[in-house]
CSV table of C-alpha atoms and ligand atoms in Angstrom, one decimal:
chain,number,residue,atom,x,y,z
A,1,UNK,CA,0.0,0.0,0.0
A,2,UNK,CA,1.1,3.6,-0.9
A,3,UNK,CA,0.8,6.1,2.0
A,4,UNK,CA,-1.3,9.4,1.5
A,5,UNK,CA,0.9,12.4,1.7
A,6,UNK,CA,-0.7,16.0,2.2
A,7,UNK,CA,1.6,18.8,1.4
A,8,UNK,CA,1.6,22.5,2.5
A,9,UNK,CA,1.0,25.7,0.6
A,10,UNK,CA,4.4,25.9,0.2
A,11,UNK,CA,5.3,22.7,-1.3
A,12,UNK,CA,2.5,22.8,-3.5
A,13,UNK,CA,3.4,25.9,-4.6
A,14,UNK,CA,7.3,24.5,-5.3
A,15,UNK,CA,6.1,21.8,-7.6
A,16,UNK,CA,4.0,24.2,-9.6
A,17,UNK,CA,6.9,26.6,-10.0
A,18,UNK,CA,9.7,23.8,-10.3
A,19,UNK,CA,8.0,21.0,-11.9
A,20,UNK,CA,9.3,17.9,-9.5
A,21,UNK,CA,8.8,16.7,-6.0
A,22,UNK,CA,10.2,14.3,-3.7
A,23,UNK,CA,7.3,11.9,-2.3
A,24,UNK,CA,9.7,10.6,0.7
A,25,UNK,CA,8.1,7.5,2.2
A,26,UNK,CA,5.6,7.4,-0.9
A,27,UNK,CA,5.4,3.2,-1.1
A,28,UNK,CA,5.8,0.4,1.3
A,29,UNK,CA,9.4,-1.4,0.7
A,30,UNK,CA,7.6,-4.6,0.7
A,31,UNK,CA,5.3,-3.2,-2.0
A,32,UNK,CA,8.9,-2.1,-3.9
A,33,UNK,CA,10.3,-6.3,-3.5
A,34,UNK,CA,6.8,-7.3,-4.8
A,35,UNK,CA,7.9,-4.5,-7.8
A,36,UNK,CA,10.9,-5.8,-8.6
A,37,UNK,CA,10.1,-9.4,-8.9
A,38,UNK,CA,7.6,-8.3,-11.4
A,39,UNK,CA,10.2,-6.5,-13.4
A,40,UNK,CA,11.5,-9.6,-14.6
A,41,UNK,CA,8.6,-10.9,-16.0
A,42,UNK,CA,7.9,-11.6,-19.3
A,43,UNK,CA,5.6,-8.9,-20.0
A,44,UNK,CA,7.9,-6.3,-20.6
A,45,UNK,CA,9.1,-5.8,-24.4
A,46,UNK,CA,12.3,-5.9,-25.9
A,47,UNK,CA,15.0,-3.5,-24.7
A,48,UNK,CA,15.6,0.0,-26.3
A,49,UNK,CA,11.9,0.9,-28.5
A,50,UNK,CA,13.1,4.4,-28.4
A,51,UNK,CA,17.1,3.8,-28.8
A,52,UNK,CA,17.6,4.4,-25.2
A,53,UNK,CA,19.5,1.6,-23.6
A,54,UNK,CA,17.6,-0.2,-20.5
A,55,UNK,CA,14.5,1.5,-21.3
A,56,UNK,CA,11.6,-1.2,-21.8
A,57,UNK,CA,7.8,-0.5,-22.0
A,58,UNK,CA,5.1,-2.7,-19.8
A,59,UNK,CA,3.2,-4.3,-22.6
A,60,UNK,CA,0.1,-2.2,-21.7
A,61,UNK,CA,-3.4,-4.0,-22.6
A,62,UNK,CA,-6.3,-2.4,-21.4
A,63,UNK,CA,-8.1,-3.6,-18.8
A,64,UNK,CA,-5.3,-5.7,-17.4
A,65,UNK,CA,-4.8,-5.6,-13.7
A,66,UNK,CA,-1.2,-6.9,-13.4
A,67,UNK,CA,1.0,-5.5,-9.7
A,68,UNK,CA,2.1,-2.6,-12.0
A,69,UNK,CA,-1.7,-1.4,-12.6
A,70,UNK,CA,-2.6,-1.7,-9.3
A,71,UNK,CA,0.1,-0.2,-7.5
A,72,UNK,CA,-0.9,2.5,-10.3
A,73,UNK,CA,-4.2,2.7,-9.6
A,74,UNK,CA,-3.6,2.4,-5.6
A,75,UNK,CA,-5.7,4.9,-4.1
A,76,UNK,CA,-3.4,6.3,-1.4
A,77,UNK,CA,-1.3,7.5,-4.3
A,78,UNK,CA,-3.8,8.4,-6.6
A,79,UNK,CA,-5.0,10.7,-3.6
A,80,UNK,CA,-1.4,12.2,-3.4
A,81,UNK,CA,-1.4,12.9,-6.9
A,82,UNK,CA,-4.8,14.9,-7.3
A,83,UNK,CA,-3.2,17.1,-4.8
A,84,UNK,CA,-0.2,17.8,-6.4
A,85,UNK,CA,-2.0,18.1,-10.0
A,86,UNK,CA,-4.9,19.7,-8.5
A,87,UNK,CA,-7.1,17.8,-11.1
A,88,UNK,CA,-8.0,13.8,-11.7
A,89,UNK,CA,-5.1,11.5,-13.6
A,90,UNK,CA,-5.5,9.2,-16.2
A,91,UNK,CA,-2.7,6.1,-15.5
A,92,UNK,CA,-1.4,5.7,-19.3
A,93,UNK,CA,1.5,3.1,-19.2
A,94,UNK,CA,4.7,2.1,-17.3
A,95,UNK,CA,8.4,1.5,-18.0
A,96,UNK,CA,11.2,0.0,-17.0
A,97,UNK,CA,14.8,1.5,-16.9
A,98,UNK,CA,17.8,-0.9,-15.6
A,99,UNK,CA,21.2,0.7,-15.4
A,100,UNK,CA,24.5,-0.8,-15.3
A,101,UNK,CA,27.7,0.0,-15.3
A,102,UNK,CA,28.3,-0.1,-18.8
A,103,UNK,CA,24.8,0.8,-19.7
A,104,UNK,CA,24.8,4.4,-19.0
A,105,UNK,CA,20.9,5.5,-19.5
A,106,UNK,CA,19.5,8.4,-20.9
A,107,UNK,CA,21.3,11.5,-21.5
A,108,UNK,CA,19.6,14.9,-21.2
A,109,UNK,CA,15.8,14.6,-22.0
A,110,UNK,CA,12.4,16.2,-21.2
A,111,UNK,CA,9.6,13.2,-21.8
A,112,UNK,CA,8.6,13.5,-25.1
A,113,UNK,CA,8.1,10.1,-26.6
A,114,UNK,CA,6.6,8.8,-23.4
A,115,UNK,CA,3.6,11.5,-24.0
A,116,UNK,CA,3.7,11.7,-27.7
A,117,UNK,CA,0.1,10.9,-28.0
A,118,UNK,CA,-1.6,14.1,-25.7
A,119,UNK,CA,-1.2,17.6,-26.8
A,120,UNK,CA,2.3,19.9,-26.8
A,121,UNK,CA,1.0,21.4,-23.8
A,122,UNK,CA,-1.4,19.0,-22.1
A,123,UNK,CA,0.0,18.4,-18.6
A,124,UNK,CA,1.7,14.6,-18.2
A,125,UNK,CA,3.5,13.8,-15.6
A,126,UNK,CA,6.0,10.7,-14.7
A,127,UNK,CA,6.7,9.2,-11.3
A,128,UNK,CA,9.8,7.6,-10.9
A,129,UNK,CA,10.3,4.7,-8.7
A,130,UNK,CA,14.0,3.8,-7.9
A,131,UNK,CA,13.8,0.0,-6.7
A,132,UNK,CA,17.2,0.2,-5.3
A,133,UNK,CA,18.6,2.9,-2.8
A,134,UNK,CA,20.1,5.8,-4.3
A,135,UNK,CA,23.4,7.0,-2.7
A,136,UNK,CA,24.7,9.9,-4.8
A,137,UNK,CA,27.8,9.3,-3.0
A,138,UNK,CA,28.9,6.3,-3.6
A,139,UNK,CA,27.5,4.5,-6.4
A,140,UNK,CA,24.9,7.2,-7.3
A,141,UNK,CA,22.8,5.7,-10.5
A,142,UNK,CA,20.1,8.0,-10.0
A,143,UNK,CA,18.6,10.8,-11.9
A,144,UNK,CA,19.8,14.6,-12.5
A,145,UNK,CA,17.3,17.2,-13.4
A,146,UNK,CA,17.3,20.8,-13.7
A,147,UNK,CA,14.0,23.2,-11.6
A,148,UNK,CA,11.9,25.0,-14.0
A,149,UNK,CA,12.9,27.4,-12.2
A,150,UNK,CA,16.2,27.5,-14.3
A,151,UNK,CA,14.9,25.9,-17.3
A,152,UNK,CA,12.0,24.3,-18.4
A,153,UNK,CA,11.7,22.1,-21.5
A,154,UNK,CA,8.7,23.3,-22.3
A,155,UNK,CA,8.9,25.4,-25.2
A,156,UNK,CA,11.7,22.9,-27.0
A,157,UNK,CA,8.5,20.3,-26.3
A,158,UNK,CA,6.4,22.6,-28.4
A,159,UNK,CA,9.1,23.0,-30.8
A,160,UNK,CA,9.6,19.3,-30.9
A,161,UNK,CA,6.0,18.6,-31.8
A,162,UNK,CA,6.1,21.6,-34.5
A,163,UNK,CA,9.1,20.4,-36.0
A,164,UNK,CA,7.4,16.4,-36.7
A,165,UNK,CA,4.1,17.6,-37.6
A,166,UNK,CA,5.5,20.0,-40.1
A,167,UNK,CA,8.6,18.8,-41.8
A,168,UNK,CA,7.1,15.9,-43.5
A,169,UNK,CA,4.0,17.9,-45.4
A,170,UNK,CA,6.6,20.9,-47.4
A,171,UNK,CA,8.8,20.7,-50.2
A,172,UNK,CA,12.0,18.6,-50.7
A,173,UNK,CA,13.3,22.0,-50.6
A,174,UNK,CA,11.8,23.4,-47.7
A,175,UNK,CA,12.7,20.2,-45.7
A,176,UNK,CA,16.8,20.5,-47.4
A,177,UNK,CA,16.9,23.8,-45.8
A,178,UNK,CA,15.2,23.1,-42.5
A,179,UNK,CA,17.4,20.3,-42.0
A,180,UNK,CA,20.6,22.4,-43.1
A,181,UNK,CA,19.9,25.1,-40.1
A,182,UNK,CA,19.2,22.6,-38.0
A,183,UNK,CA,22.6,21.0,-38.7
A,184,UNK,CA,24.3,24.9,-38.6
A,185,UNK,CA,23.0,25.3,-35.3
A,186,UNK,CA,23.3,21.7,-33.6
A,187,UNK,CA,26.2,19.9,-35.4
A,188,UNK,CA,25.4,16.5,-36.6
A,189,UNK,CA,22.7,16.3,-34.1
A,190,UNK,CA,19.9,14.3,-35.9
A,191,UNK,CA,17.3,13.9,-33.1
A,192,UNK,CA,15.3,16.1,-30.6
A,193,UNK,CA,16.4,17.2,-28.2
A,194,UNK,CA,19.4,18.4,-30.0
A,195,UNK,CA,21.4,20.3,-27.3
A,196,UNK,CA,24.1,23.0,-28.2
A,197,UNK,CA,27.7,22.8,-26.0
A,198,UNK,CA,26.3,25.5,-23.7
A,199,UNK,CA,23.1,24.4,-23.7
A,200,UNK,CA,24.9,21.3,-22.5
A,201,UNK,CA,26.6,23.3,-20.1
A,202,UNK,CA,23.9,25.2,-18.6
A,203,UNK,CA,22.1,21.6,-18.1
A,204,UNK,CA,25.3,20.3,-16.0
A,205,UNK,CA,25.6,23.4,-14.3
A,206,UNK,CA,21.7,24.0,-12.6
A,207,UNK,CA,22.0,19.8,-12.6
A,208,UNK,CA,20.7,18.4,-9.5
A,209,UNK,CA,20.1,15.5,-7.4
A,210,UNK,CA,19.6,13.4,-4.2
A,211,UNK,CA,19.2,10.1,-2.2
A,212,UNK,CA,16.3,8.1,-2.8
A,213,UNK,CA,15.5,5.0,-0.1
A,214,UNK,CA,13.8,2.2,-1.7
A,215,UNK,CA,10.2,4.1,-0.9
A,216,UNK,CA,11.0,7.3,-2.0
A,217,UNK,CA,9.7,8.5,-5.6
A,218,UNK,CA,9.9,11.6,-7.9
A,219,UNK,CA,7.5,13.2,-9.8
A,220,UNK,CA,8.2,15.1,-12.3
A,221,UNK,CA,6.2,17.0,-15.1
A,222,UNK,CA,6.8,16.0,-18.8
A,223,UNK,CA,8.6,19.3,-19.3
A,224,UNK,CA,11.3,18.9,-16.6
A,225,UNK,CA,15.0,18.1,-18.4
A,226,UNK,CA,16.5,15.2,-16.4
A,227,UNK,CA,19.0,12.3,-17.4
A,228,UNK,CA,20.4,9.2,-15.8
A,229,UNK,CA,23.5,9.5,-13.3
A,230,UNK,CA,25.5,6.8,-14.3
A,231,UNK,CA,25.9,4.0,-12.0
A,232,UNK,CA,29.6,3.9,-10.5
A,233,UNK,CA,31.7,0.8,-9.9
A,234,UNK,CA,30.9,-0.9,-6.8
A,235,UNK,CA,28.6,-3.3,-4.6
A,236,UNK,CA,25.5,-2.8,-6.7
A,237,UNK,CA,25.7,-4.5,-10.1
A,238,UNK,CA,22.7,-2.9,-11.4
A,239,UNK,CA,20.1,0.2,-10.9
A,240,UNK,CA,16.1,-0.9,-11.5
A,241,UNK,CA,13.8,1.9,-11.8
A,242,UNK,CA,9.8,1.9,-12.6
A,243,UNK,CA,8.3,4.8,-14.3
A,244,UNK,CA,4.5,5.5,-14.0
A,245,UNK,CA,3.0,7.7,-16.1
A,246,UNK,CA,0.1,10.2,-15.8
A,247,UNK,CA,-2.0,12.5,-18.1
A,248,UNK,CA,-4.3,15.6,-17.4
A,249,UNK,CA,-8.0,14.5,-17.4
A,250,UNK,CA,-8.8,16.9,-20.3
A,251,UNK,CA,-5.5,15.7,-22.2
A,252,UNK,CA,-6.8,15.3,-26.0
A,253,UNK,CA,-5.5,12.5,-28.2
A,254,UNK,CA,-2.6,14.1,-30.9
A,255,UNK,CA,-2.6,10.8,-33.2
A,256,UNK,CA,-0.8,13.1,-36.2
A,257,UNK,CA,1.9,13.7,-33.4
A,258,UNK,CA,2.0,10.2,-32.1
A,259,UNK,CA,2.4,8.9,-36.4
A,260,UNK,CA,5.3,11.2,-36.8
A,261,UNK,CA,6.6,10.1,-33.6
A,262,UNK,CA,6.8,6.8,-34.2
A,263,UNK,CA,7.2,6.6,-37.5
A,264,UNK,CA,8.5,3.8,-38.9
A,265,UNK,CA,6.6,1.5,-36.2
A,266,UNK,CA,3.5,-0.3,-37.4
A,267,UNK,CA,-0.1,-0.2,-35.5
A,268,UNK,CA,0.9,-3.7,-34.0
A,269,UNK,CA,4.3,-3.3,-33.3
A,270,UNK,CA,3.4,0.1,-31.1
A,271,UNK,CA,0.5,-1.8,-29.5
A,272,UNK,CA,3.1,-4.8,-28.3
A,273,UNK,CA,5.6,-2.1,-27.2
A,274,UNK,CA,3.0,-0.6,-25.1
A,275,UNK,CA,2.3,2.7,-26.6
A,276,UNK,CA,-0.8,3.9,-24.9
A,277,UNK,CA,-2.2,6.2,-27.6
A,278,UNK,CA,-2.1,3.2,-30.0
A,279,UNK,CA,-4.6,1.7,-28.0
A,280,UNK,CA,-7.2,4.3,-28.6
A,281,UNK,CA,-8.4,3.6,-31.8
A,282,UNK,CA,-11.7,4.6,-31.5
A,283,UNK,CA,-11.6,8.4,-31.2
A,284,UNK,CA,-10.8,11.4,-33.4
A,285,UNK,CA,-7.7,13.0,-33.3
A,286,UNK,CA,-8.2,15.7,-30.8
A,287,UNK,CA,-11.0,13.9,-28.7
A,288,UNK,CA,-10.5,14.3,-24.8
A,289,UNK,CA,-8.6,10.7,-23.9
A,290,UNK,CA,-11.1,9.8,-21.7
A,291,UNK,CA,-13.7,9.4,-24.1
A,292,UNK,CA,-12.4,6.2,-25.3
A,293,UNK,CA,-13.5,3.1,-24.1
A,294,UNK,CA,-10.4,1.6,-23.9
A,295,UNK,CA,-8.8,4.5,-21.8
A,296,UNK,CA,-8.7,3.7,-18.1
A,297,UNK,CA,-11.1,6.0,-15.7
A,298,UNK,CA,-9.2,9.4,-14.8
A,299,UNK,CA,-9.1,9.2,-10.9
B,301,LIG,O1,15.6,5.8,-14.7
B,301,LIG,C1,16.3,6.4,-15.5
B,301,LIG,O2,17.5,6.3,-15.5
B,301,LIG,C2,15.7,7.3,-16.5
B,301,LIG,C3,14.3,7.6,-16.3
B,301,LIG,C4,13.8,8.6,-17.3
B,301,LIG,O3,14.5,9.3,-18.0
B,301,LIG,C5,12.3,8.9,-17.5
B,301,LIG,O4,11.5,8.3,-16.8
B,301,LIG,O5,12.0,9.7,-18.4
């Protein structure tokens, strides 16, 4: 069982304004063992659907009530999380990350992909699990992520989204010279989000992070630029962390976003790497989520 955390003015007011939170105490560590047995079961897909080592999808089907679901759907949490978003949630799907030591995650990234089926702008929001402690310290293998208040990925979201939805409908020639100030401005960069050397630098510098027990979980809004802190040498062989993530209940389905998104991937292929928006099949392109029958019941 999750624990129901109340927060202050204050507090609520710093996760508007900075766009993560630290929910310390959030789970049960015997609800975290009963976690990571389950992330070694065979439903989650291959390694890597969106080139980022460790990162594996929970082969989302709806209606299925597997541990993930319901720790998901546990209503301790989901009572946390209506205070912090001030609205109702719709649970969407889950990952997996596992770090190594040779694996070393995901560099510098707001969550586009994960969300690539909602609006630019519709609120989403991840919580990350850790299932093994997190000592900055010593081995660290945790996340780094910058406030809002010094940077929000926000507007390179919106630019993101603008960028797929347009380049593919103008000319060859259009697209040639798109692509040629892109590459003036980013270097060989090929995919969002392409990062200049100080942007880079501006990212390490406001970088920040912390200890996490196994319990602990931060949530963090889809705009918020975070990567993966390496896991050192040492003790711990590898870093398991689940990812749950949330949409606004008035998030609207962008399917032209999602297509260019995941171009390249087939209605069946998305569906068995768990892409939730491939699910929704029987709604319009900008229909509010929650009118589909197969989306779960915002809460
Ligand atoms: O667990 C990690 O190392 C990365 C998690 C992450 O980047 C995400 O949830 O978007």
């Amino acid at each position: 069982m999750a624990r129901h955390l109340t927060f202050g003015s204050e507090q609520l007011a710093a996760f508007k304004r900075q766009g993560y939170i630290k929910l310390q105490g959030m789970f049960d560590p015997a609800e975290i063992q009963e976690l990571r047995r389950w992330c070694s079961e065979p439903i989650w897909t291959q390694e890597g659907p969106g080139g980022l080592p460790g990162f594996a999808n929970t082969r989302y089907a709806p209606d299925q009530r597997t541990v993930f679901e319901q720790l998901a759907e546990d209503e301790e949490l989901r009572a946390t999380l209506r205070q912090l978003s001030e609205e109702r949630l719709i649970y969407t799907t889950g990952n997996r990350f596992t770090v190594t030591e040779s694996s070393g995650g995901s560099p510098w990234h707001f969550d586009r992909q994960s969300f690539c089926h909602i609006q630019p702008l519709d609120p989403g929001y991840s919580l990350w699990v850790p299932l093994d402690p997190i000592r900055v310290h010593a081995q660290h293998g945790g996340l780094v992520w910058v406030s809002d208040d010094n940077w929000s990925g926000r507007e390179r979201l919106q630019q993101w989204a603008g960028h797929l939805r347009r380049v593919g409908t103008v000319s060859a020639r259009e697209q040639a010279a798109l692509l040629a100030a892109l590459r003036e401005q980013y270097g060989e960069q090929r995919s969002f989000p392409m990062l200049g050397a100080y942007d880079h630098a501006f990212l390490e510098l406001f970088g920040q992070s912390d200890d996490f027990e196994v319990g602990d979980a931060l949530l963090f809004t889809k705009f918020l630029w975070h990567r993966t802190a390496p896991l050192q040498p040492g003790p711990l062989r590898q870093r398991l962390a689940c990812v749950l993530r949330y949409v606004s209940e008035q998030a609207t389905l962008a399917r032209d976003l999602m297509d260019a998104a995941l171009a390249g991937m087939d209605d069946k292929t998305r569906r068995e790497a768990g892409h939730f928006g491939s699910f929704l099949t029987d709604i319009p392109n900008g229909a509010l989520l929650r009118a589909s029958a197969h989306c779960p019941q915002p809460r």
